[in-house]
Structure formats: C-alpha cells, structure tokens
C-alpha cells in the first residue's frame, strides 16, 4: 500500500493500479489523509532549495582563509 | 558604510569571470566565492545535515574547483559544475564517515512494519502556497537532518538536488530498487515527523 501511495505521488503507478487505488481512496478517509499529507510533504520539501541560505560570516571568513584569500574580506 | 574590498563588477559576466579564473587571478577566485559560496553551503548543509561538516564540504568544493578550473568545459554553467563538485565532496565525506561508524540502521530494502503510518491527523490544508516562512523551513530542515543517513542521502539527492532515482542509486553504488525503497521510507518517515507540527498549525476552520 505504501509503495503504491509513493508511486502514485510520483505519477509512476500503472493506470490499472491507479484506478484500484482511487477506488479505495474514495472510501477510506485515513488513506486519503495519508496520501494528501505525503503529497504535501513532498511539495513542501521541494520548495526548500528555492529559499536562500545565509552564509554565516565566520564560515565565509574561514573559507576565504582556507583559499589564502583572506585579504579580500 | 565601507566599500567591499571585492569589486564584483570587474567581471562583466560568467565568461569573463571564467577567463579570470583560468588565468589564475586571485580576484576572480574571490569573486567566485562571493557569488557561489552561499549556494554551495546550502547544498552541503542539505547533504551533510550538520553545519560543521557542511563547512568542510564547502571548503573542499572551492579548493577542488580552483585546482580543477582548467577542466571546466563550459558545457554547463559554473553553478551546475560547482553543485556537482559539492555533491561529490559530500558523498566522499559521507563514505569516510561510514567507515568509522558502526551503522545501527542497517539498510532495510523493503517497506517494513515501522513504516506503517501512525499519525493520521489531518494537515492537508496547511497553507503552503506561498514561500516557506523561516519557521517552516527550520522544521523541515531539522526533520530531514534527523533522518537515518541511509535514507537521508538518497532522499536529498532525489528530492532536493534534482537527481533521478537511478542517478542517486549510481552515485551511492546501490540498486535502483534499493534507492526507491529508501526514498519511499524517507518520505514516510518525514511525513510522520512533520505531522505533529503541521497538524498543530492548521487553522481549525480549515481542517474540515
């Protein structure tokens, strides 16, 4: 069931299994919630790389030092 | 307000920066760091799940990039090239780490009982149609970092770094099926971890 849900989320499930799964989902509230929150998990995580990450100042200083470029900072 | 010692406008575009790098100009190297270090650090953080090791990967990446700039063939962008070097540097460190650690989570390549969903609270309506706010990002990053390493590596490569399941499998020297199972297990584990937080943040009127 869980592999099915994952494949379904990826759009990688065979059409006949999709139909079977959708029939089950229509009657099973819990599975529907698990599917939707699984999908949401995937979606939320995929937004992460878009978010800027600040380079801590001391990390930057040590990086420049490691490359003998400290005089540029 | 002091003028930054690095004049980022010296190199008009990436091509000019590359030429500077190939000529071995220190200024070009400093420019590359200024431009790309935060992105590389982000990749390193996602791959390692630990700031200290991420910093080591960051340094490895740029040391390697400066040394190998002659091999860069401009078929990809500098950003893509650096991304790949960072991923490889992270994988190398992860392999080294493994050698000294006795893994307590031997990879299980089938979906087992522990993967059965326990949390059925509904947070489908958690608002996520805008940029993730800082708190949500933090929660997600911590949850990913807390995944067992065997799951996390596949997961990050596939879901965050843009590799296919097959590519992730090849990078980790495991079968594609094993990669797929780990990916699925990671997603389920994450969903479990995130549920208590997100279910608590859904506005009651939305959770119908």
PDB file of C-alpha atoms in Angstrom:
ATOM      1  CA  UNK A   1       0.000   0.000   0.000  1.00  0.00           C
ATOM      2  CA  UNK A   2       2.737   2.478   0.932  1.00  0.00           C
ATOM      3  CA  UNK A   3       4.763   1.768  -2.164  1.00  0.00           C
ATOM      4  CA  UNK A   4       1.572   2.274  -4.119  1.00  0.00           C
ATOM      5  CA  UNK A   5       0.991   5.640  -2.483  1.00  0.00           C
ATOM      6  CA  UNK A   6       4.537   6.757  -3.199  1.00  0.00           C
ATOM      7  CA  UNK A   7       4.391   5.675  -6.818  1.00  0.00           C
ATOM      8  CA  UNK A   8       1.054   7.399  -7.107  1.00  0.00           C
ATOM      9  CA  UNK A   9       2.532  10.632  -5.747  1.00  0.00           C
ATOM     10  CA  UNK A  10       5.309  10.364  -8.353  1.00  0.00           C
ATOM     11  CA  UNK A  11       2.842   9.667 -11.128  1.00  0.00           C
ATOM     12  CA  UNK A  12       4.655   6.370 -11.668  1.00  0.00           C
ATOM     13  CA  UNK A  13       1.808   3.999 -10.947  1.00  0.00           C
ATOM     14  CA  UNK A  14       0.358   1.810 -13.698  1.00  0.00           C
ATOM     15  CA  UNK A  15      -3.068   3.076 -14.833  1.00  0.00           C
ATOM     16  CA  UNK A  16      -4.976  -0.011 -13.673  1.00  0.00           C
ATOM     17  CA  UNK A  17      -3.409   0.254 -10.206  1.00  0.00           C
ATOM     18  CA  UNK A  18      -4.270   3.952 -10.156  1.00  0.00           C
ATOM     19  CA  UNK A  19      -7.900   3.132 -10.711  1.00  0.00           C
ATOM     20  CA  UNK A  20      -7.841   0.497  -7.971  1.00  0.00           C
ATOM     21  CA  UNK A  21      -6.140   2.888  -5.581  1.00  0.00           C
ATOM     22  CA  UNK A  22      -8.538   5.709  -6.370  1.00  0.00           C
ATOM     23  CA  UNK A  23     -11.496   3.441  -5.716  1.00  0.00           C
ATOM     24  CA  UNK A  24     -10.029   2.550  -2.338  1.00  0.00           C
ATOM     25  CA  UNK A  25      -9.194   6.169  -1.505  1.00  0.00           C
ATOM     26  CA  UNK A  26     -12.738   7.299  -2.226  1.00  0.00           C
ATOM     27  CA  UNK A  27     -13.942   5.022   0.568  1.00  0.00           C
ATOM     28  CA  UNK A  28     -11.039   5.347   3.017  1.00  0.00           C
ATOM     29  CA  UNK A  29     -10.630   8.673   4.771  1.00  0.00           C
ATOM     30  CA  UNK A  30      -7.400   7.640   6.555  1.00  0.00           C
ATOM     31  CA  UNK A  31      -5.641   6.628   3.364  1.00  0.00           C
ATOM     32  CA  UNK A  32      -6.815   9.832   1.755  1.00  0.00           C
ATOM     33  CA  UNK A  33      -5.265  11.851   4.585  1.00  0.00           C
ATOM     34  CA  UNK A  34      -2.025   9.886   4.438  1.00  0.00           C
ATOM     35  CA  UNK A  35      -1.861  10.383   0.670  1.00  0.00           C
ATOM     36  CA  UNK A  36      -2.566  14.097   0.838  1.00  0.00           C
ATOM     37  CA  UNK A  37      -0.127  14.758   3.655  1.00  0.00           C
ATOM     38  CA  UNK A  38       2.508  12.640   1.909  1.00  0.00           C
ATOM     39  CA  UNK A  39       1.999  14.708  -1.206  1.00  0.00           C
ATOM     40  CA  UNK A  40       2.213  17.869   0.857  1.00  0.00           C
ATOM     41  CA  UNK A  41       5.442  16.648   2.457  1.00  0.00           C
ATOM     42  CA  UNK A  42       6.977  16.130  -0.972  1.00  0.00           C
ATOM     43  CA  UNK A  43       5.764  19.527  -2.120  1.00  0.00           C
ATOM     44  CA  UNK A  44       6.998  21.410   0.947  1.00  0.00           C
ATOM     45  CA  UNK A  45      10.435  19.833   0.762  1.00  0.00           C
ATOM     46  CA  UNK A  46      10.727  20.684  -2.908  1.00  0.00           C
ATOM     47  CA  UNK A  47      10.274  24.349  -2.018  1.00  0.00           C
ATOM     48  CA  UNK A  48      13.326  24.266   0.248  1.00  0.00           C
ATOM     49  CA  UNK A  49      16.123  24.779  -2.295  1.00  0.00           C
ATOM     50  CA  UNK A  50      14.377  27.942  -3.506  1.00  0.00           C
ATOM     51  CA  UNK A  51      14.842  29.510  -0.114  1.00  0.00           C
ATOM     52  CA  UNK A  52      18.048  31.474   0.317  1.00  0.00           C
ATOM     53  CA  UNK A  53      20.553  30.215   2.858  1.00  0.00           C
ATOM     54  CA  UNK A  54      22.658  32.838   4.523  1.00  0.00           C
ATOM     55  CA  UNK A  55      26.337  32.023   4.715  1.00  0.00           C
ATOM     56  CA  UNK A  56      27.405  32.729   8.290  1.00  0.00           C
ATOM     57  CA  UNK A  57      30.071  35.413   8.362  1.00  0.00           C
ATOM     58  CA  UNK A  58      32.610  33.305  10.231  1.00  0.00           C
ATOM     59  CA  UNK A  59      32.096  30.428   7.779  1.00  0.00           C
ATOM     60  CA  UNK A  60      32.829  32.804   4.927  1.00  0.00           C
ATOM     61  CA  UNK A  61      35.928  34.111   6.691  1.00  0.00           C
ATOM     62  CA  UNK A  62      37.284  30.613   7.212  1.00  0.00           C
ATOM     63  CA  UNK A  63      36.536  29.733   3.581  1.00  0.00           C
ATOM     64  CA  UNK A  64      38.481  32.733   2.302  1.00  0.00           C
ATOM     65  CA  UNK A  65      41.293  31.869   4.702  1.00  0.00           C
ATOM     66  CA  UNK A  66      41.359  28.245   3.501  1.00  0.00           C
ATOM     67  CA  UNK A  67      41.923  29.518  -0.031  1.00  0.00           C
ATOM     68  CA  UNK A  68      44.505  32.082   1.057  1.00  0.00           C
ATOM     69  CA  UNK A  69      42.139  34.871   0.051  1.00  0.00           C
ATOM     70  CA  UNK A  70      41.553  36.372   3.487  1.00  0.00           C
ATOM     71  CA  UNK A  71      42.941  39.712   2.351  1.00  0.00           C
ATOM     72  CA  UNK A  72      39.868  40.187   0.151  1.00  0.00           C
ATOM     73  CA  UNK A  73      37.470  40.339   3.071  1.00  0.00           C
TER      74      UNK A  73
ATOM     75  CA  UNK B   1      29.187  52.025   5.117  1.00  0.00           C
ATOM     76  CA  UNK B   2      32.507  50.713   3.840  1.00  0.00           C
ATOM     77  CA  UNK B   3      33.114  49.752   0.253  1.00  0.00           C
ATOM     78  CA  UNK B   4      33.548  45.975  -0.012  1.00  0.00           C
ATOM     79  CA  UNK B   5      37.122  45.127  -0.936  1.00  0.00           C
ATOM     80  CA  UNK B   6      35.906  42.721  -3.626  1.00  0.00           C
ATOM     81  CA  UNK B   7      34.718  44.590  -6.674  1.00  0.00           C
ATOM     82  CA  UNK B   8      32.149  42.215  -8.106  1.00  0.00           C
ATOM     83  CA  UNK B   9      31.756  44.333 -11.229  1.00  0.00           C
ATOM     84  CA  UNK B  10      35.251  43.607 -12.544  1.00  0.00           C
ATOM     85  CA  UNK B  11      33.925  40.614 -14.435  1.00  0.00           C
ATOM     86  CA  UNK B  12      31.026  41.609 -16.629  1.00  0.00           C
ATOM     87  CA  UNK B  13      29.594  38.099 -16.914  1.00  0.00           C
ATOM     88  CA  UNK B  14      30.302  34.468 -16.189  1.00  0.00           C
ATOM     89  CA  UNK B  15      32.513  34.120 -19.261  1.00  0.00           C
ATOM     90  CA  UNK B  16      34.711  36.980 -18.118  1.00  0.00           C
ATOM     91  CA  UNK B  17      34.867  35.509 -14.624  1.00  0.00           C
ATOM     92  CA  UNK B  18      35.863  32.148 -16.092  1.00  0.00           C
ATOM     93  CA  UNK B  19      38.643  33.697 -18.110  1.00  0.00           C
ATOM     94  CA  UNK B  20      39.901  35.357 -14.951  1.00  0.00           C
ATOM     95  CA  UNK B  21      39.776  32.031 -13.117  1.00  0.00           C
ATOM     96  CA  UNK B  22      41.677  30.301 -15.906  1.00  0.00           C
ATOM     97  CA  UNK B  23      44.332  32.984 -15.792  1.00  0.00           C
ATOM     98  CA  UNK B  24      44.648  32.179 -12.100  1.00  0.00           C
ATOM     99  CA  UNK B  25      43.576  35.617 -10.932  1.00  0.00           C
ATOM    100  CA  UNK B  26      43.048  35.695  -7.190  1.00  0.00           C
ATOM    101  CA  UNK B  27      40.417  38.346  -7.637  1.00  0.00           C
ATOM    102  CA  UNK B  28      38.415  36.007  -9.880  1.00  0.00           C
ATOM    103  CA  UNK B  29      38.626  33.311  -7.240  1.00  0.00           C
ATOM    104  CA  UNK B  30      37.395  35.714  -4.574  1.00  0.00           C
ATOM    105  CA  UNK B  31      34.550  36.764  -6.884  1.00  0.00           C
ATOM    106  CA  UNK B  32      33.545  33.160  -7.449  1.00  0.00           C
ATOM    107  CA  UNK B  33      33.434  32.611  -3.684  1.00  0.00           C
ATOM    108  CA  UNK B  34      31.320  35.711  -3.163  1.00  0.00           C
ATOM    109  CA  UNK B  35      28.910  34.683  -5.893  1.00  0.00           C
ATOM    110  CA  UNK B  36      28.513  30.998  -5.199  1.00  0.00           C
ATOM    111  CA  UNK B  37      29.561  30.201  -1.628  1.00  0.00           C
ATOM    112  CA  UNK B  38      26.118  30.533  -0.081  1.00  0.00           C
ATOM    113  CA  UNK B  39      24.573  28.241  -2.698  1.00  0.00           C
ATOM    114  CA  UNK B  40      27.295  25.651  -2.255  1.00  0.00           C
ATOM    115  CA  UNK B  41      26.936  25.905   1.512  1.00  0.00           C
ATOM    116  CA  UNK B  42      23.200  25.245   1.177  1.00  0.00           C
ATOM    117  CA  UNK B  43      23.860  22.066  -0.828  1.00  0.00           C
ATOM    118  CA  UNK B  44      26.489  20.980   1.674  1.00  0.00           C
ATOM    119  CA  UNK B  45      24.119  21.552   4.580  1.00  0.00           C
ATOM    120  CA  UNK B  46      21.392  19.521   2.934  1.00  0.00           C
ATOM    121  CA  UNK B  47      23.765  16.692   2.111  1.00  0.00           C
ATOM    122  CA  UNK B  48      25.559  16.524   5.456  1.00  0.00           C
ATOM    123  CA  UNK B  49      22.806  17.607   7.837  1.00  0.00           C
ATOM    124  CA  UNK B  50      25.475  19.122  10.071  1.00  0.00           C
ATOM    125  CA  UNK B  51      26.911  22.663   9.912  1.00  0.00           C
ATOM    126  CA  UNK B  52      30.458  21.695  10.773  1.00  0.00           C
ATOM    127  CA  UNK B  53      30.710  19.018   8.138  1.00  0.00           C
ATOM    128  CA  UNK B  54      28.902  21.273   5.679  1.00  0.00           C
ATOM    129  CA  UNK B  55      31.642  23.820   6.176  1.00  0.00           C
ATOM    130  CA  UNK B  56      34.276  21.202   5.395  1.00  0.00           C
ATOM    131  CA  UNK B  57      32.405  20.291   2.203  1.00  0.00           C
ATOM    132  CA  UNK B  58      32.203  23.982   1.314  1.00  0.00           C
ATOM    133  CA  UNK B  59      35.965  24.327   1.603  1.00  0.00           C
ATOM    134  CA  UNK B  60      36.635  21.038  -0.211  1.00  0.00           C
ATOM    135  CA  UNK B  61      34.420  22.224  -3.056  1.00  0.00           C
ATOM    136  CA  UNK B  62      36.150  25.510  -3.695  1.00  0.00           C
ATOM    137  CA  UNK B  63      39.643  24.138  -3.176  1.00  0.00           C
ATOM    138  CA  UNK B  64      38.838  21.478  -5.748  1.00  0.00           C
ATOM    139  CA  UNK B  65      37.144  23.950  -8.101  1.00  0.00           C
ATOM    140  CA  UNK B  66      40.091  26.353  -8.061  1.00  0.00           C
ATOM    141  CA  UNK B  67      42.501  23.490  -8.661  1.00  0.00           C
ATOM    142  CA  UNK B  68      40.464  21.998 -11.499  1.00  0.00           C
ATOM    143  CA  UNK B  69      39.176  25.069 -13.243  1.00  0.00           C
ATOM    144  CA  UNK B  70      41.164  24.101 -16.348  1.00  0.00           C
ATOM    145  CA  UNK B  71      38.938  21.022 -16.670  1.00  0.00           C
ATOM    146  CA  UNK B  72      35.764  23.058 -16.686  1.00  0.00           C
ATOM    147  CA  UNK B  73      34.481  22.937 -20.242  1.00  0.00           C
ATOM    148  CA  UNK B  74      31.628  25.447 -20.130  1.00  0.00           C
ATOM    149  CA  UNK B  75      29.145  22.806 -21.221  1.00  0.00           C
ATOM    150  CA  UNK B  76      27.265  23.521 -18.030  1.00  0.00           C
ATOM    151  CA  UNK B  77      27.063  26.709 -16.038  1.00  0.00           C
ATOM    152  CA  UNK B  78      29.577  27.391 -13.316  1.00  0.00           C
ATOM    153  CA  UNK B  79      26.770  26.955 -10.776  1.00  0.00           C
ATOM    154  CA  UNK B  80      25.926  23.467 -12.081  1.00  0.00           C
ATOM    155  CA  UNK B  81      29.582  22.478 -12.137  1.00  0.00           C
ATOM    156  CA  UNK B  82      30.111  23.660  -8.545  1.00  0.00           C
ATOM    157  CA  UNK B  83      26.936  21.882  -7.467  1.00  0.00           C
ATOM    158  CA  UNK B  84      28.252  18.583  -8.809  1.00  0.00           C
ATOM    159  CA  UNK B  85      31.636  19.069  -7.123  1.00  0.00           C
ATOM    160  CA  UNK B  86      29.873  19.842  -3.840  1.00  0.00           C
ATOM    161  CA  UNK B  87      27.684  16.731  -4.083  1.00  0.00           C
ATOM    162  CA  UNK B  88      30.742  14.582  -4.820  1.00  0.00           C
ATOM    163  CA  UNK B  89      32.692  16.139  -1.967  1.00  0.00           C
ATOM    164  CA  UNK B  90      29.763  15.463   0.369  1.00  0.00           C
ATOM    165  CA  UNK B  91      29.438  11.857  -0.803  1.00  0.00           C
ATOM    166  CA  UNK B  92      33.138  11.334  -0.214  1.00  0.00           C
ATOM    167  CA  UNK B  93      32.837  12.613   3.337  1.00  0.00           C
ATOM    168  CA  UNK B  94      29.747  10.523   3.975  1.00  0.00           C
ATOM    169  CA  UNK B  95      31.601   7.404   2.818  1.00  0.00           C
ATOM    170  CA  UNK B  96      34.518   8.224   5.072  1.00  0.00           C
ATOM    171  CA  UNK B  97      32.154   8.817   7.973  1.00  0.00           C
ATOM    172  CA  UNK B  98      30.575   5.434   7.429  1.00  0.00           C
ATOM    173  CA  UNK B  99      33.888   3.652   7.682  1.00  0.00           C
ATOM    174  CA  UNK B 100      34.307   4.765  11.266  1.00  0.00           C
ATOM    175  CA  UNK B 101      30.760   4.281  12.361  1.00  0.00           C
ATOM    176  CA  UNK B 102      29.030   1.022  13.026  1.00  0.00           C
ATOM    177  CA  UNK B 103      25.708   1.631  11.431  1.00  0.00           C
ATOM    178  CA  UNK B 104      22.845   0.847  13.732  1.00  0.00           C
ATOM    179  CA  UNK B 105      20.363   1.233  10.956  1.00  0.00           C
ATOM    180  CA  UNK B 106      21.347  -1.462   8.514  1.00  0.00           C
ATOM    181  CA  UNK B 107      19.516  -0.574   5.352  1.00  0.00           C
ATOM    182  CA  UNK B 108      16.264  -2.387   5.117  1.00  0.00           C
ATOM    183  CA  UNK B 109      15.305  -2.587   1.477  1.00  0.00           C
ATOM    184  CA  UNK B 110      11.665  -3.443   1.969  1.00  0.00           C
ATOM    185  CA  UNK B 111       8.876  -1.457   3.499  1.00  0.00           C
ATOM    186  CA  UNK B 112       8.512  -2.825   6.984  1.00  0.00           C
ATOM    187  CA  UNK B 113       6.048  -2.570   9.815  1.00  0.00           C
ATOM    188  CA  UNK B 114       7.736   0.521  11.162  1.00  0.00           C
ATOM    189  CA  UNK B 115       6.674   2.375   8.048  1.00  0.00           C
ATOM    190  CA  UNK B 116       3.008   1.973   8.732  1.00  0.00           C
ATOM    191  CA  UNK B 117       1.515   5.422   9.243  1.00  0.00           C
ATOM    192  CA  UNK B 118       0.773   6.164  12.862  1.00  0.00           C
ATOM    193  CA  UNK B 119      -0.153   9.796  12.576  1.00  0.00           C
ATOM    194  CA  UNK B 120      -3.418  10.275  10.777  1.00  0.00           C
ATOM    195  CA  UNK B 121      -4.053  13.845  11.863  1.00  0.00           C
ATOM    196  CA  UNK B 122      -5.142  15.976   9.003  1.00  0.00           C
ATOM    197  CA  UNK B 123      -2.923  18.854   7.918  1.00  0.00           C
ATOM    198  CA  UNK B 124      -3.794  18.778   4.264  1.00  0.00           C
ATOM    199  CA  UNK B 125      -4.842  22.381   4.474  1.00  0.00           C
ATOM    200  CA  UNK B 126      -1.630  23.698   5.931  1.00  0.00           C
ATOM    201  CA  UNK B 127      -1.082  26.794   3.840  1.00  0.00           C
ATOM    202  CA  UNK B 128       1.908  26.259   1.572  1.00  0.00           C
ATOM    203  CA  UNK B 129       1.059  28.265  -1.472  1.00  0.00           C
ATOM    204  CA  UNK B 130       3.498  30.997  -0.530  1.00  0.00           C
ATOM    205  CA  UNK B 131       7.231  30.964   0.059  1.00  0.00           C
ATOM    206  CA  UNK B 132       8.020  28.892   3.096  1.00  0.00           C
ATOM    207  CA  UNK B 133       8.460  31.051   6.147  1.00  0.00           C
ATOM    208  CA  UNK B 134      11.592  30.759   8.232  1.00  0.00           C
ATOM    209  CA  UNK B 135       9.960  28.594  10.895  1.00  0.00           C
ATOM    210  CA  UNK B 136       8.553  26.103   8.406  1.00  0.00           C
ATOM    211  CA  UNK B 137      11.931  25.872   6.686  1.00  0.00           C
ATOM    212  CA  UNK B 138      13.591  25.241  10.014  1.00  0.00           C
ATOM    213  CA  UNK B 139      11.117  22.483  10.888  1.00  0.00           C
ATOM    214  CA  UNK B 140      11.623  20.820   7.509  1.00  0.00           C
ATOM    215  CA  UNK B 141      15.398  21.069   7.632  1.00  0.00           C
ATOM    216  CA  UNK B 142      15.564  19.612  11.114  1.00  0.00           C
ATOM    217  CA  UNK B 143      13.256  16.764  10.149  1.00  0.00           C
ATOM    218  CA  UNK B 144      15.405  15.935   7.111  1.00  0.00           C
ATOM    219  CA  UNK B 145      18.602  16.164   9.128  1.00  0.00           C
ATOM    220  CA  UNK B 146      17.114  13.738  11.658  1.00  0.00           C
ATOM    221  CA  UNK B 147      16.514  11.007   9.079  1.00  0.00           C
ATOM    222  CA  UNK B 148      18.846   7.998   9.326  1.00  0.00           C
ATOM    223  CA  UNK B 149      21.761   8.585   6.997  1.00  0.00           C
ATOM    224  CA  UNK B 150      20.992   5.713   4.630  1.00  0.00           C
ATOM    225  CA  UNK B 151      17.588   7.219   3.959  1.00  0.00           C
ATOM    226  CA  UNK B 152      18.614  10.843   4.038  1.00  0.00           C
ATOM    227  CA  UNK B 153      21.297  10.660   1.369  1.00  0.00           C
ATOM    228  CA  UNK B 154      19.025   9.137  -1.274  1.00  0.00           C
ATOM    229  CA  UNK B 155      16.270  11.452  -0.236  1.00  0.00           C
ATOM    230  CA  UNK B 156      18.313  14.636  -0.527  1.00  0.00           C
ATOM    231  CA  UNK B 157      19.845  13.657  -3.867  1.00  0.00           C
ATOM    232  CA  UNK B 158      16.494  12.808  -5.364  1.00  0.00           C
ATOM    233  CA  UNK B 159      14.113  15.326  -3.803  1.00  0.00           C
ATOM    234  CA  UNK B 160      16.351  18.330  -3.308  1.00  0.00           C
ATOM    235  CA  UNK B 161      19.359  18.133  -5.584  1.00  0.00           C
ATOM    236  CA  UNK B 162      17.460  17.249  -8.723  1.00  0.00           C
ATOM    237  CA  UNK B 163      18.858  13.795  -9.496  1.00  0.00           C
ATOM    238  CA  UNK B 164      16.702  10.928 -10.707  1.00  0.00           C
ATOM    239  CA  UNK B 165      16.312   7.820  -8.563  1.00  0.00           C
ATOM    240  CA  UNK B 166      18.601   5.986 -10.993  1.00  0.00           C
ATOM    241  CA  UNK B 167      21.295   8.673 -10.791  1.00  0.00           C
ATOM    242  CA  UNK B 168      21.088   8.708  -7.000  1.00  0.00           C
ATOM    243  CA  UNK B 169      21.430   4.916  -6.968  1.00  0.00           C
ATOM    244  CA  UNK B 170      24.541   5.080  -9.156  1.00  0.00           C
ATOM    245  CA  UNK B 171      26.129   7.776  -7.005  1.00  0.00           C
ATOM    246  CA  UNK B 172      25.592   5.645  -3.908  1.00  0.00           C
ATOM    247  CA  UNK B 173      26.522   2.344  -5.548  1.00  0.00           C
ATOM    248  CA  UNK B 174      23.201   0.734  -4.682  1.00  0.00           C
ATOM    249  CA  UNK B 175      20.494  -0.785  -6.862  1.00  0.00           C
ATOM    250  CA  UNK B 176      17.777   1.399  -8.251  1.00  0.00           C
ATOM    251  CA  UNK B 177      15.185  -0.582  -6.358  1.00  0.00           C
ATOM    252  CA  UNK B 178      17.047  -0.101  -3.083  1.00  0.00           C
ATOM    253  CA  UNK B 179      17.196   3.621  -3.782  1.00  0.00           C
ATOM    254  CA  UNK B 180      13.496   3.702  -4.460  1.00  0.00           C
ATOM    255  CA  UNK B 181      12.638   1.889  -1.240  1.00  0.00           C
ATOM    256  CA  UNK B 182      14.877   4.208   0.763  1.00  0.00           C
ATOM    257  CA  UNK B 183      13.272   7.207  -0.887  1.00  0.00           C
ATOM    258  CA  UNK B 184       9.812   5.933  -0.005  1.00  0.00           C
ATOM    259  CA  UNK B 185      10.799   5.137   3.549  1.00  0.00           C
ATOM    260  CA  UNK B 186      12.338   8.572   3.941  1.00  0.00           C
ATOM    261  CA  UNK B 187       9.184  10.275   2.719  1.00  0.00           C
ATOM    262  CA  UNK B 188       7.006   8.265   5.059  1.00  0.00           C
ATOM    263  CA  UNK B 189       9.326   8.914   7.993  1.00  0.00           C
ATOM    264  CA  UNK B 190       9.312  12.620   7.227  1.00  0.00           C
ATOM    265  CA  UNK B 191       5.554  12.700   6.977  1.00  0.00           C
ATOM    266  CA  UNK B 192       5.363  11.067  10.406  1.00  0.00           C
ATOM    267  CA  UNK B 193       7.779  13.588  11.863  1.00  0.00           C
ATOM    268  CA  UNK B 194       6.102  16.597  10.350  1.00  0.00           C
ATOM    269  CA  UNK B 195       2.547  15.622  11.226  1.00  0.00           C
ATOM    270  CA  UNK B 196       2.519  16.701  14.897  1.00  0.00           C
ATOM    271  CA  UNK B 197       3.941  20.101  13.984  1.00  0.00           C
ATOM    272  CA  UNK B 198       1.793  20.830  10.963  1.00  0.00           C
ATOM    273  CA  UNK B 199      -1.415  19.416  12.409  1.00  0.00           C
ATOM    274  CA  UNK B 200      -0.951  21.834  15.283  1.00  0.00           C
ATOM    275  CA  UNK B 201      -0.652  24.749  12.883  1.00  0.00           C
ATOM    276  CA  UNK B 202      -3.697  24.236  10.724  1.00  0.00           C
ATOM    277  CA  UNK B 203      -6.380  26.773  11.423  1.00  0.00           C
ATOM    278  CA  UNK B 204      -9.289  24.835  12.961  1.00  0.00           C
ATOM    279  CA  UNK B 205     -11.804  26.152  10.433  1.00  0.00           C
ATOM    280  CA  UNK B 206      -9.591  24.973   7.567  1.00  0.00           C
ATOM    281  CA  UNK B 207      -9.305  21.399   8.829  1.00  0.00           C
ATOM    282  CA  UNK B 208     -12.630  20.153   7.675  1.00  0.00           C
TER     283      UNK B 208
END
